[in-house]
Amino acid sequence: MFTYVNGQVIPNSEVRISPFDHGFLYGVGVFETFRTYDGRPFLLGEHLNRLNQSLQELHIDLQVAREEMLDILAQLEEANGWRDAYIRFNVSAGEGDIGLQTAPYQKPNVIVFQKKLAPAGPMTEKRGVWLETRRNRPEGESRLKSHHYLNNIFGKREAGSDPSIEGIFLTEDEFVAEGVVSNMFWIEKGTLYTPALQTGILGGVTRRFVMDIARDTGLRVEEGLYTPAEAEAADEVFVTNSIQEIVPLRALGEKTFPGAAGEAVQLLFKQYRSAVRQ
């Protein structure tokens, strides 16, 4: 298997970074995860915009052009032979002296990982569990998709290794936040609800896209501060991320839901897959 590192596609066994990289030492780095469908990256422009905005906020002196990203993906596809794949586009600050740095990082490390995925199949289900681990507050004004992932790791440890279970964080004030690796949604009486960004959640690319297609299908969309009881009172519940797409929950806490049989989630999933094909 091959990975892209600073202009070269090399075997995974040869990938190296300096221990003085501030992405390693201090967590100064960001990444985007998305998938390719038959060689086509989905929502690439949205992921690219978020990546470049995050790089600017971290004072990492790099802006990635769409053409550059497409060229990197083409190189990886040629090397690995995978047209359906998970992509992690990672940028770390690069090498620096020991100690916190205020000057911009001018020589970042760009590492793009690819992992083979099966062609997109039918919608899957999960069971949601409320976590005792609370969602931490963002390090800055808003949450970045950064190297600082300890809160997610602690949440995943609590939820366990079963891939059919998604742990759901609450905020310190006990409002619904997001999943360990997902954004959270539920539907009740024709309205799609999702926690607001002010809860400290990641502004997911797939989250925004699902809100858009929900409006197109006639659903009202509302963001806000919600309690677990409000989520459990819903008709349907689901989570989203760029790799797993739309994943309905068959249960949340002690409450059961229609899961993949839900009418609204089926409609949204159909619209999502239609966009992928286009």
mmCIF file of C-alpha atoms in Angstrom:
data_model
loop_
_atom_site.group_PDB
_atom_site.id
_atom_site.type_symbol
_atom_site.label_atom_id
_atom_site.label_comp_id
_atom_site.label_asym_id
_atom_site.label_seq_id
_atom_site.Cartn_x
_atom_site.Cartn_y
_atom_site.Cartn_z
ATOM 1 C CA MET A 1 0.000 0.000 0.000
ATOM 2 C CA PHE A 2 1.125 3.541 -0.756
ATOM 3 C CA THR A 3 0.756 6.949 0.901
ATOM 4 C CA TYR A 4 1.398 10.460 -0.403
ATOM 5 C CA VAL A 5 4.052 12.370 1.564
ATOM 6 C CA ASN A 6 5.196 15.876 0.585
ATOM 7 C CA GLY A 7 5.105 15.409 -3.167
ATOM 8 C CA GLN A 8 5.898 11.697 -3.377
ATOM 9 C CA VAL A 9 3.870 8.503 -3.296
ATOM 10 C CA ILE A 10 5.814 5.986 -1.237
ATOM 11 C CA PRO A 11 5.203 2.589 0.430
ATOM 12 C CA ASN A 12 3.532 2.846 3.833
ATOM 13 C CA SER A 13 6.561 1.222 5.471
ATOM 14 C CA GLU A 14 8.714 4.168 4.384
ATOM 15 C CA VAL A 15 6.524 6.988 5.747
ATOM 16 C CA ARG A 16 8.447 9.104 8.261
ATOM 17 C CA ILE A 17 8.063 12.454 10.006
ATOM 18 C CA SER A 18 10.448 14.258 12.330
ATOM 19 C CA PRO A 19 9.797 13.932 16.088
ATOM 20 C CA PHE A 20 10.208 17.725 16.106
ATOM 21 C CA ASP A 21 7.066 18.164 13.969
ATOM 22 C CA HIS A 22 4.760 20.401 16.018
ATOM 23 C CA GLY A 23 1.837 18.289 14.856
ATOM 24 C CA PHE A 24 3.394 15.494 16.911
ATOM 25 C CA LEU A 25 4.691 17.612 19.788
ATOM 26 C CA TYR A 26 1.748 19.987 20.279
ATOM 27 C CA GLY A 27 -1.117 18.750 18.105
ATOM 28 C CA VAL A 28 -0.793 21.608 15.596
ATOM 29 C CA GLY A 29 -2.363 20.028 12.565
ATOM 30 C CA VAL A 30 -5.680 19.398 10.853
ATOM 31 C CA PHE A 31 -7.148 16.820 8.531
ATOM 32 C CA GLU A 32 -10.126 16.047 6.347
ATOM 33 C CA THR A 33 -11.676 12.634 5.811
ATOM 34 C CA PHE A 34 -13.847 11.892 2.805
ATOM 35 C CA ARG A 35 -14.476 9.065 0.396
ATOM 36 C CA THR A 36 -14.222 8.438 -3.302
ATOM 37 C CA TYR A 37 -16.977 6.663 -5.204
ATOM 38 C CA ASP A 38 -15.686 4.931 -8.337
ATOM 39 C CA GLY A 39 -12.759 7.351 -8.310
ATOM 40 C CA ARG A 40 -14.825 10.506 -7.677
ATOM 41 C CA PRO A 41 -14.336 12.395 -4.385
ATOM 42 C CA PHE A 42 -17.661 13.488 -2.887
ATOM 43 C CA LEU A 43 -18.135 17.053 -1.585
ATOM 44 C CA LEU A 44 -14.483 17.767 -2.307
ATOM 45 C CA GLY A 45 -14.948 21.532 -2.555
ATOM 46 C CA GLU A 46 -16.573 21.699 0.881
ATOM 47 C CA HIS A 47 -13.826 19.613 2.483
ATOM 48 C CA LEU A 48 -11.176 21.694 0.772
ATOM 49 C CA ASN A 49 -12.703 24.958 1.991
ATOM 50 C CA ARG A 50 -12.811 23.739 5.587
ATOM 51 C CA LEU A 51 -9.231 22.487 5.379
ATOM 52 C CA ASN A 52 -7.909 25.792 4.052
ATOM 53 C CA GLN A 53 -9.844 27.818 6.624
ATOM 54 C CA SER A 54 -8.430 25.632 9.408
ATOM 55 C CA LEU A 55 -4.872 25.980 8.078
ATOM 56 C CA GLN A 56 -5.253 29.753 8.067
ATOM 57 C CA GLU A 57 -6.543 29.731 11.661
ATOM 58 C CA LEU A 58 -3.573 27.623 12.817
ATOM 59 C CA HIS A 59 -1.093 29.906 11.003
ATOM 60 C CA ILE A 60 0.084 27.043 8.801
ATOM 61 C CA ASP A 61 1.381 28.672 5.630
ATOM 62 C CA LEU A 62 -0.388 26.495 3.068
ATOM 63 C CA GLN A 63 -3.495 26.689 0.933
ATOM 64 C CA VAL A 64 -4.372 23.575 -1.045
ATOM 65 C CA ALA A 65 -5.795 24.095 -4.537
ATOM 66 C CA ARG A 66 -8.501 21.821 -5.910
ATOM 67 C CA GLU A 67 -6.336 20.802 -8.854
ATOM 68 C CA GLU A 68 -3.495 19.852 -6.488
ATOM 69 C CA MET A 69 -5.777 17.692 -4.371
ATOM 70 C CA LEU A 70 -7.236 15.961 -7.441
ATOM 71 C CA ASP A 71 -3.718 15.248 -8.710
ATOM 72 C CA ILE A 72 -2.745 13.685 -5.369
ATOM 73 C CA LEU A 73 -5.860 11.506 -5.388
ATOM 74 C CA ALA A 74 -5.096 10.392 -8.940
ATOM 75 C CA GLN A 75 -1.554 9.426 -7.923
ATOM 76 C CA LEU A 76 -2.840 7.359 -5.004
ATOM 77 C CA GLU A 77 -5.475 5.664 -7.141
ATOM 78 C CA GLU A 78 -2.834 4.707 -9.688
ATOM 79 C CA ALA A 79 -0.475 3.394 -7.001
ATOM 80 C CA ASN A 80 -3.015 1.449 -4.933
ATOM 81 C CA GLY A 81 -5.628 0.667 -7.576
ATOM 82 C CA TRP A 82 -8.559 1.646 -5.355
ATOM 83 C CA ARG A 83 -11.446 3.606 -6.871
ATOM 84 C CA ASP A 84 -13.674 3.277 -3.787
ATOM 85 C CA ALA A 85 -11.591 4.531 -0.910
ATOM 86 C CA TYR A 86 -11.327 6.345 2.400
ATOM 87 C CA ILE A 87 -9.114 9.433 2.154
ATOM 88 C CA ARG A 88 -7.460 11.229 5.053
ATOM 89 C CA PHE A 89 -5.836 14.461 3.877
ATOM 90 C CA ASN A 90 -3.537 15.432 6.735
ATOM 91 C CA VAL A 91 -1.491 18.606 7.213
ATOM 92 C CA SER A 92 0.746 18.979 10.257
ATOM 93 C CA ALA A 93 2.649 22.105 11.226
ATOM 94 C CA GLY A 94 6.086 20.767 10.353
ATOM 95 C CA GLU A 95 9.397 20.770 12.162
ATOM 96 C CA GLY A 96 10.184 23.429 14.752
ATOM 97 C CA ASP A 97 12.150 24.090 17.910
ATOM 98 C CA ILE A 98 11.030 22.689 21.239
ATOM 99 C CA GLY A 99 8.613 25.223 22.718
ATOM 100 C CA LEU A 100 5.407 26.905 21.642
ATOM 101 C CA GLN A 101 5.667 28.897 18.419
ATOM 102 C CA THR A 102 3.789 32.071 17.539
ATOM 103 C CA ALA A 103 5.268 32.643 14.072
ATOM 104 C CA PRO A 104 3.549 31.003 11.071
ATOM 105 C CA TYR A 105 4.608 27.488 10.160
ATOM 106 C CA GLN A 106 6.172 27.716 6.708
ATOM 107 C CA LYS A 107 7.158 24.085 5.991
ATOM 108 C CA PRO A 108 4.190 21.892 6.884
ATOM 109 C CA ASN A 109 4.034 18.167 6.253
ATOM 110 C CA VAL A 110 1.313 17.007 3.861
ATOM 111 C CA ILE A 111 0.451 13.324 4.219
ATOM 112 C CA VAL A 112 -2.514 11.792 2.391
ATOM 113 C CA PHE A 113 -3.621 8.325 3.464
ATOM 114 C CA GLN A 114 -5.833 6.037 1.395
ATOM 115 C CA LYS A 115 -7.701 2.951 2.604
ATOM 116 C CA LYS A 116 -9.740 0.600 0.457
ATOM 117 C CA LEU A 117 -13.513 0.608 0.897
ATOM 118 C CA ALA A 118 -16.149 -1.682 -0.523
ATOM 119 C CA PRO A 119 -18.437 -0.078 -3.118
ATOM 120 C CA ALA A 120 -21.275 1.795 -1.426
ATOM 121 C CA GLY A 121 -23.884 -0.653 -0.218
ATOM 122 C CA PRO A 122 -27.265 -0.461 1.502
ATOM 123 C CA MET A 123 -27.921 1.706 4.530
ATOM 124 C CA THR A 124 -26.653 0.259 7.808
ATOM 125 C CA GLU A 125 -27.892 0.711 11.374
ATOM 126 C CA LYS A 126 -26.299 1.394 14.746
ATOM 127 C CA ARG A 127 -27.343 1.588 18.373
ATOM 128 C CA GLY A 128 -26.710 4.869 20.158
ATOM 129 C CA VAL A 129 -25.526 5.025 23.770
ATOM 130 C CA TRP A 130 -25.316 8.151 25.918
ATOM 131 C CA LEU A 131 -21.773 8.696 27.191
ATOM 132 C CA GLU A 132 -20.760 9.711 30.677
ATOM 133 C CA THR A 133 -17.692 11.337 29.103
ATOM 134 C CA ARG A 134 -18.653 14.926 28.337
ATOM 135 C CA ARG A 135 -17.813 16.695 25.083
ATOM 136 C CA ASN A 136 -14.975 19.073 25.800
ATOM 137 C CA ARG A 137 -15.106 22.698 24.758
ATOM 138 C CA PRO A 138 -13.297 23.674 21.541
ATOM 139 C CA GLU A 139 -9.725 24.875 21.969
ATOM 140 C CA GLY A 140 -10.530 28.054 20.014
ATOM 141 C CA GLU A 141 -13.628 29.906 18.889
ATOM 142 C CA SER A 142 -14.953 26.856 17.030
ATOM 143 C CA ARG A 143 -13.977 23.203 16.786
ATOM 144 C CA LEU A 144 -11.410 22.272 14.164
ATOM 145 C CA LYS A 145 -10.864 18.790 12.788
ATOM 146 C CA SER A 146 -7.485 18.845 14.475
ATOM 147 C CA HIS A 147 -4.933 16.380 15.796
ATOM 148 C CA HIS A 148 -6.285 16.971 19.308
ATOM 149 C CA TYR A 149 -8.499 13.877 19.589
ATOM 150 C CA LEU A 150 -8.232 12.697 23.196
ATOM 151 C CA ASN A 151 -11.852 13.514 24.024
ATOM 152 C CA ASN A 152 -13.021 11.331 21.129
ATOM 153 C CA ILE A 153 -10.665 8.542 22.202
ATOM 154 C CA PHE A 154 -12.009 8.579 25.765
ATOM 155 C CA GLY A 155 -15.562 8.512 24.377
ATOM 156 C CA LYS A 156 -14.732 5.579 22.107
ATOM 157 C CA ARG A 157 -13.177 3.657 24.996
ATOM 158 C CA GLU A 158 -16.357 4.151 26.995
ATOM 159 C CA ALA A 159 -18.609 3.085 24.096
ATOM 160 C CA GLY A 160 -16.449 0.037 23.324
ATOM 161 C CA SER A 161 -15.050 -1.518 20.183
ATOM 162 C CA ASP A 162 -18.320 -2.803 18.688
ATOM 163 C CA PRO A 163 -18.657 -0.939 15.344
ATOM 164 C CA SER A 164 -22.457 -1.166 15.533
ATOM 165 C CA ILE A 165 -22.523 1.106 18.613
ATOM 166 C CA GLU A 166 -22.114 4.877 18.429
ATOM 167 C CA GLY A 167 -21.371 6.786 21.623
ATOM 168 C CA ILE A 168 -23.219 10.103 21.880
ATOM 169 C CA PHE A 169 -21.662 12.971 23.834
ATOM 170 C CA LEU A 170 -23.507 15.480 25.959
ATOM 171 C CA THR A 171 -22.069 18.889 26.733
ATOM 172 C CA GLU A 172 -20.981 19.901 30.212
ATOM 173 C CA ASP A 173 -24.447 21.487 30.532
ATOM 174 C CA GLU A 174 -26.023 18.142 29.521
ATOM 175 C CA PHE A 175 -27.281 19.162 26.101
ATOM 176 C CA VAL A 176 -27.000 16.731 23.195
ATOM 177 C CA ALA A 177 -23.745 17.309 21.291
ATOM 178 C CA GLU A 178 -22.534 14.738 18.740
ATOM 179 C CA GLY A 179 -21.308 11.198 18.271
ATOM 180 C CA VAL A 180 -17.744 10.036 18.778
ATOM 181 C CA VAL A 181 -17.238 10.094 14.992
ATOM 182 C CA SER A 182 -20.490 11.624 13.790
ATOM 183 C CA ASN A 183 -23.014 14.432 13.885
ATOM 184 C CA MET A 184 -26.435 13.813 15.417
ATOM 185 C CA PHE A 185 -29.940 14.272 13.943
ATOM 186 C CA TRP A 186 -33.511 13.331 14.743
ATOM 187 C CA ILE A 187 -36.883 13.846 13.093
ATOM 188 C CA GLU A 188 -40.181 14.624 14.753
ATOM 189 C CA LYS A 189 -43.416 15.662 13.047
ATOM 190 C CA GLY A 190 -41.812 16.898 9.838
ATOM 191 C CA THR A 191 -38.905 18.763 11.460
ATOM 192 C CA LEU A 192 -35.254 17.747 11.363
ATOM 193 C CA TYR A 193 -33.426 18.670 14.569
ATOM 194 C CA THR A 194 -29.664 18.844 15.113
ATOM 195 C CA PRO A 195 -27.525 20.353 17.898
ATOM 196 C CA ALA A 196 -26.306 23.871 17.188
ATOM 197 C CA LEU A 197 -22.641 24.662 16.634
ATOM 198 C CA GLN A 198 -22.677 26.626 19.903
ATOM 199 C CA THR A 199 -22.648 23.258 21.715
ATOM 200 C CA GLY A 200 -19.026 22.971 20.573
ATOM 201 C CA ILE A 201 -19.552 20.261 17.958
ATOM 202 C CA LEU A 202 -17.636 19.956 14.715
ATOM 203 C CA GLY A 203 -19.354 21.671 11.799
ATOM 204 C CA GLY A 204 -19.441 18.534 9.683
ATOM 205 C CA VAL A 205 -19.422 18.762 5.896
ATOM 206 C CA THR A 206 -21.907 15.893 5.686
ATOM 207 C CA ARG A 207 -23.969 17.556 8.430
ATOM 208 C CA ARG A 208 -24.395 20.687 6.318
ATOM 209 C CA PHE A 209 -25.165 18.673 3.194
ATOM 210 C CA VAL A 210 -27.840 16.616 4.934
ATOM 211 C CA MET A 211 -29.461 19.783 6.252
ATOM 212 C CA ASP A 212 -29.598 21.104 2.673
ATOM 213 C CA ILE A 213 -31.151 17.969 1.181
ATOM 214 C CA ALA A 214 -33.603 17.810 4.091
ATOM 215 C CA ARG A 215 -34.895 21.250 3.160
ATOM 216 C CA ASP A 216 -35.158 20.120 -0.465
ATOM 217 C CA THR A 217 -37.382 17.216 0.597
ATOM 218 C CA GLY A 218 -39.719 19.557 2.477
ATOM 219 C CA LEU A 219 -38.484 19.007 6.009
ATOM 220 C CA ARG A 220 -38.171 21.979 8.332
ATOM 221 C CA VAL A 221 -34.635 22.189 9.795
ATOM 222 C CA GLU A 222 -33.934 23.471 13.298
ATOM 223 C CA GLU A 223 -30.632 23.830 15.191
ATOM 224 C CA GLY A 224 -30.614 24.389 18.939
ATOM 225 C CA LEU A 225 -29.883 23.223 22.466
ATOM 226 C CA TYR A 226 -31.685 19.953 23.198
ATOM 227 C CA THR A 227 -31.860 17.496 26.067
ATOM 228 C CA PRO A 228 -31.507 13.715 25.712
ATOM 229 C CA ALA A 229 -35.213 13.396 26.536
ATOM 230 C CA GLU A 230 -36.089 15.538 23.514
ATOM 231 C CA ALA A 231 -33.983 13.348 21.236
ATOM 232 C CA GLU A 232 -35.506 10.174 22.647
ATOM 233 C CA ALA A 233 -39.012 11.571 21.983
ATOM 234 C CA ALA A 234 -38.302 11.715 18.231
ATOM 235 C CA ASP A 235 -39.836 9.587 15.481
ATOM 236 C CA GLU A 236 -36.484 8.729 13.864
ATOM 237 C CA VAL A 237 -32.835 9.258 14.856
ATOM 238 C CA PHE A 238 -29.677 9.055 12.764
ATOM 239 C CA VAL A 239 -26.024 10.065 12.686
ATOM 240 C CA THR A 240 -23.819 11.158 9.798
ATOM 241 C CA ASN A 241 -20.226 11.321 8.698
ATOM 242 C CA SER A 242 -18.436 11.479 5.368
ATOM 243 C CA ILE A 243 -17.369 7.826 5.333
ATOM 244 C CA GLN A 244 -20.458 6.104 6.740
ATOM 245 C CA GLU A 245 -22.919 8.581 5.158
ATOM 246 C CA ILE A 246 -26.367 8.463 6.859
ATOM 247 C CA VAL A 247 -26.654 5.848 9.622
ATOM 248 C CA PRO A 248 -30.046 5.453 11.352
ATOM 249 C CA LEU A 249 -30.128 4.445 15.013
ATOM 250 C CA ARG A 250 -32.334 1.481 15.908
ATOM 251 C CA ALA A 251 -32.082 2.454 19.566
ATOM 252 C CA LEU A 252 -30.876 5.361 21.682
ATOM 253 C CA GLY A 253 -30.559 4.842 25.401
ATOM 254 C CA GLU A 254 -33.593 2.782 26.402
ATOM 255 C CA LYS A 255 -35.733 3.962 23.465
ATOM 256 C CA THR A 256 -36.127 1.991 20.213
ATOM 257 C CA PHE A 257 -36.610 3.531 16.774
ATOM 258 C CA PRO A 258 -37.474 2.329 13.238
ATOM 259 C CA GLY A 259 -33.817 2.440 12.196
ATOM 260 C CA ALA A 260 -33.353 1.807 8.479
ATOM 261 C CA ALA A 261 -37.116 1.272 8.089
ATOM 262 C CA GLY A 262 -37.849 4.920 8.907
ATOM 263 C CA GLU A 263 -39.595 6.738 6.078
ATOM 264 C CA ALA A 264 -37.775 10.060 6.464
ATOM 265 C CA VAL A 265 -34.299 8.536 6.727
ATOM 266 C CA GLN A 266 -34.994 6.389 3.667
ATOM 267 C CA LEU A 267 -35.910 9.506 1.698
ATOM 268 C CA LEU A 268 -32.799 11.370 2.853
ATOM 269 C CA PHE A 269 -30.591 8.378 2.064
ATOM 270 C CA LYS A 270 -32.076 8.169 -1.429
ATOM 271 C CA GLN A 271 -31.358 11.879 -1.991
ATOM 272 C CA TYR A 272 -27.815 11.461 -0.645
ATOM 273 C CA ARG A 273 -27.004 8.571 -2.942
ATOM 274 C CA SER A 274 -28.541 10.425 -5.873
ATOM 275 C CA ALA A 275 -26.113 13.298 -5.230
ATOM 276 C CA VAL A 276 -23.217 10.826 -5.062
ATOM 277 C CA ARG A 277 -24.127 9.435 -8.495
ATOM 278 C CA GLN A 278 -24.237 12.922 -9.965
#
